[in-house]
Amino acid sequence: DIQMTQSPSTLSASVGDRVTITCRASQSVSISLAWYQQKPGKAPKLLIYMASTLQSGVPSRFSGSGSGTEFTLTISSLQPDDFAAYYCQHYISYPYAFGQGTKLEIK
Amino acid sequence: EVQLVESGGGLVQPGGSLRLSCAASGLSFSRSWLHWVRQAPGKGLVWVSRIGPDGSATTYADSVKGRFTISRDNAKNTLNLQMNSLRVEDTAVYYCTTLQAGGIWGQGTLVTVSS
């Protein structure tokens, strides 16, 4: 099974900051990688799929990159609405797996 | 409006059974791959199971294999998850979702396994 590891687990930042979250796979997942945002008590929201394709309606300050085993989610200029948990997920083969999550907190 | 709405959660004793349902509207249900994902209180997301468009392709996480059964009724636009031999560690919010294929998620239904 492919394991996904995110870093950092917690990230403190301020409005306007540029932040990057890293996701590593235990073996290659090509570009079969998605990113989700989740706010407390809510269902996750798809941000990016195919490693770098922005889901319709997602602000352009979100971007994804990477392939193989290393991926990044970047938020170019943090907005108040962006403070949430973020998860990566591979879908190259079953069982699919999520990273353990990154909690983005207000500094 | 595209929507998934889960139901059927609740409190059950260890060893008991529960059947979750997910009603779909506004999407091409009979062409959609569908998944169940769960989230234990305060924890991360865990993929549980998937089913193909015609119901013939099903896959399960090792943690639920042999205890959970995923199924669908395309005539009723409904996805189901039959959960048997429930354990305390199955306590979670259960979401039905299309995952990366459209990013559609339900609001979740809470399953609590406790004596």
Coordinates of C-alpha atoms in Angstrom, one line a residue:
Chain A
D1 CA 0.0 0.0 0.0
I2 CA 1.1 3.5 -0.7
Q3 CA 1.6 5.8 2.3
M4 CA 1.2 9.6 2.2
T5 CA 3.1 11.9 4.5
Q6 CA 2.5 15.6 4.9
S7 CA 4.7 18.2 6.4
P8 CA 4.4 20.2 8.5
S9 CA 1.6 18.9 10.6
T10 CA 0.8 22.4 11.9
L11 CA 1.7 25.7 10.2
S12 CA 1.3 29.1 11.7
A13 CA 1.1 32.0 9.3
S14 CA -0.4 35.5 8.8
V15 CA -2.8 37.0 6.3
G16 CA -0.9 37.8 3.2
D17 CA 1.9 35.2 3.7
R18 CA 2.9 32.7 1.1
V19 CA 2.7 29.2 2.5
T20 CA 3.7 25.8 1.1
I21 CA 2.6 22.3 2.3
T22 CA 4.5 19.2 1.2
C23 CA 3.1 15.8 0.6
R24 CA 5.4 12.8 0.0
A25 CA 4.3 9.3 -1.3
S26 CA 6.0 6.1 -0.3
Q27 CA 6.2 5.2 -4.0
S28 CA 5.4 7.0 -7.2
V29 CA 1.8 8.1 -7.8
S30 CA 2.6 9.8 -11.1
I31 CA 0.3 12.9 -11.0
S32 CA -2.6 11.0 -9.4
L33 CA -2.7 13.4 -6.5
A34 CA -5.5 15.6 -5.1
W35 CA -5.6 18.3 -2.4
Y36 CA -8.5 19.1 -0.1
Q37 CA -9.4 21.8 2.3
Q38 CA -11.5 21.0 5.4
K39 CA -13.0 23.4 7.9
P40 CA -14.2 22.2 11.3
G41 CA -17.5 20.4 11.1
K42 CA -17.6 20.6 7.4
A43 CA -17.0 18.1 4.5
P44 CA -13.7 18.4 2.7
K45 CA -13.6 20.6 -0.4
L46 CA -11.6 19.6 -3.5
L47 CA -9.0 22.2 -4.4
I48 CA -6.7 20.5 -6.9
Y49 CA -6.6 17.3 -8.8
M50 CA -4.0 15.7 -11.2
A51 CA -1.4 17.3 -8.9
S52 CA -1.8 20.8 -10.5
T53 CA -5.3 21.3 -12.0
L54 CA -7.4 23.8 -10.1
Q55 CA -10.9 22.6 -9.4
S56 CA -13.6 24.9 -10.8
G57 CA -14.4 27.8 -8.5
V58 CA -11.2 27.6 -6.4
P59 CA -9.3 30.9 -6.2
S60 CA -6.1 31.2 -8.2
R61 CA -4.0 31.9 -5.1
F62 CA -4.0 28.1 -4.7
S63 CA -1.6 26.1 -6.8
G64 CA -0.2 22.6 -6.8
S65 CA 2.9 21.1 -8.3
G66 CA 5.0 17.9 -8.3
S67 CA 4.9 14.4 -9.7
G68 CA 6.1 11.0 -8.7
T69 CA 6.7 11.0 -4.9
E70 CA 6.9 14.7 -4.0
F71 CA 4.1 17.3 -4.2
T72 CA 3.4 20.8 -2.9
L73 CA 0.4 22.9 -2.3
T74 CA 1.1 26.6 -2.3
I75 CA -1.2 29.5 -1.2
S76 CA 0.3 32.6 -2.7
S77 CA -1.3 35.2 -0.3
L78 CA -3.2 33.8 2.7
Q79 CA -6.7 35.1 3.2
P80 CA -8.7 34.8 6.4
D81 CA -10.9 32.1 4.8
D82 CA -7.9 29.9 4.2
F83 CA -7.2 28.9 7.8
A84 CA -8.3 25.3 7.8
A85 CA -6.9 21.8 7.5
Y86 CA -5.4 20.5 4.3
Y87 CA -5.1 16.9 3.1
C88 CA -3.4 15.3 0.1
Q89 CA -4.8 12.1 -1.4
H90 CA -3.4 9.7 -4.0
Y91 CA -5.6 7.8 -6.4
I92 CA -3.1 5.8 -8.4
S93 CA -4.2 2.5 -7.0
Y94 CA -6.3 1.0 -4.3
P95 CA -6.4 1.4 -1.4
Y96 CA -6.4 5.2 -1.9
A97 CA -4.8 7.0 0.9
F98 CA -4.8 10.5 2.5
G99 CA -2.0 12.3 4.2
Q100 CA -2.4 12.9 7.9
G101 CA -3.3 16.5 7.3
T102 CA -1.8 19.9 7.9
K103 CA -3.5 22.4 10.2
L104 CA -3.0 26.0 9.0
E105 CA -3.4 28.3 11.9
I106 CA -3.4 32.1 12.3
K107 CA -0.1 33.4 13.8
Chain B
E1 CA -27.9 21.5 -7.6
V2 CA -25.5 18.6 -7.3
Q3 CA -25.9 17.0 -3.9
L4 CA -25.1 13.9 -1.9
V5 CA -27.0 13.4 1.4
E6 CA -26.0 10.7 3.8
S7 CA -28.4 9.1 6.4
G8 CA -28.5 6.1 8.7
G9 CA -25.9 7.0 11.3
G10 CA -26.4 6.6 15.0
L11 CA -25.3 4.8 18.2
V12 CA -24.7 1.1 18.0
Q13 CA -23.2 -1.4 20.4
P14 CA -20.0 -3.2 19.5
G15 CA -20.7 -6.2 17.3
G16 CA -23.9 -4.6 16.0
S17 CA -24.9 -3.5 12.5
L18 CA -25.8 -0.3 10.7
R19 CA -26.8 0.5 7.1
L20 CA -25.8 3.9 5.8
S21 CA -27.4 5.4 2.7
C22 CA -26.4 8.3 0.4
A23 CA -29.0 9.9 -1.8
A24 CA -27.7 11.6 -4.9
S25 CA -29.2 14.4 -7.0
G26 CA -28.0 16.6 -9.9
L27 CA -25.2 14.3 -11.0
S28 CA -24.8 11.5 -13.5
F29 CA -25.2 8.9 -10.8
S30 CA -25.2 5.8 -13.0
R31 CA -21.9 6.8 -14.5
S32 CA -20.2 7.8 -11.3
W33 CA -17.5 6.0 -9.3
L34 CA -18.5 6.5 -5.6
H35 CA -16.6 6.2 -2.4
W36 CA -17.1 6.1 1.4
V37 CA -14.5 8.0 3.4
R38 CA -14.6 8.2 7.2
Q39 CA -13.1 10.6 9.8
A40 CA -12.8 9.6 13.5
P41 CA -13.4 12.4 15.9
G42 CA -10.4 14.8 15.8
K43 CA -8.5 12.6 13.3
G44 CA -7.8 12.6 9.6
L45 CA -9.6 11.3 6.5
V46 CA -9.5 7.6 5.8
W47 CA -10.7 6.0 2.6
V48 CA -13.1 3.1 3.3
S49 CA -14.6 1.7 0.1
R50 CA -15.4 2.3 -3.6
I51 CA -17.9 1.0 -6.1
G52 CA -17.9 1.3 -9.9
P53 CA -20.8 2.7 -12.0
D54 CA -22.6 -0.7 -12.5
G55 CA -21.9 -2.0 -9.0
S56 CA -19.6 -4.8 -10.2
A57 CA -16.3 -3.3 -9.1
T58 CA -16.0 -3.0 -5.3
T59 CA -12.9 -2.5 -3.2
Y60 CA -12.4 -2.1 0.6
A61 CA -9.8 -1.0 3.0
D62 CA -8.2 -3.9 4.9
S63 CA -9.7 -2.5 8.2
V64 CA -13.3 -3.1 7.0
K65 CA -12.9 -6.0 4.5
G66 CA -15.3 -8.8 5.3
R67 CA -17.4 -6.6 7.6
F68 CA -18.6 -3.8 5.3
T69 CA -20.4 -4.1 2.0
I70 CA -20.9 -1.3 -0.4
S71 CA -23.7 -1.4 -2.9
R72 CA -25.8 1.0 -5.1
D73 CA -29.2 1.2 -6.7
N74 CA -28.9 3.2 -9.9
A75 CA -32.7 3.3 -10.3
K76 CA -33.0 5.1 -7.0
N77 CA -29.7 7.1 -7.2
T78 CA -28.7 5.7 -3.9
L79 CA -25.4 4.4 -2.5
N80 CA -25.3 2.1 0.5
L81 CA -22.8 0.9 3.1
Q82 CA -23.8 -2.2 5.1
M83 CA -21.7 -2.3 8.2
N84 CA -21.6 -5.5 10.3
S85 CA -19.5 -6.6 13.3
L86 CA -18.9 -3.0 14.2
R87 CA -16.0 -2.1 16.5
V88 CA -15.3 0.9 18.7
E89 CA -12.7 2.0 16.2
D90 CA -15.3 2.3 13.5
T91 CA -16.7 5.4 15.3
A92 CA -16.4 8.2 12.8
V93 CA -18.3 10.6 10.5
Y94 CA -18.9 8.7 7.3
Y95 CA -18.9 10.7 4.0
C96 CA -20.0 9.5 0.6
T97 CA -18.1 11.3 -2.2
T98 CA -16.9 11.2 -5.8
L99 CA -13.4 12.2 -4.5
Q100 CA -11.2 13.7 -7.2
A101 CA -13.8 13.1 -9.9
G102 CA -15.8 16.2 -9.4
G103 CA -15.1 16.7 -5.7
I104 CA -18.7 16.1 -4.6
W105 CA -19.1 15.3 -0.9
G106 CA -22.1 14.7 1.4
Q107 CA -22.4 16.4 4.7
G108 CA -21.5 13.2 6.6
T109 CA -23.3 11.0 9.0
L110 CA -22.0 10.1 12.5
V111 CA -21.6 6.5 13.5
T112 CA -20.9 5.9 17.2
V113 CA -19.9 2.4 18.3
S114 CA -20.1 2.2 22.1
S115 CA -21.5 0.1 24.9

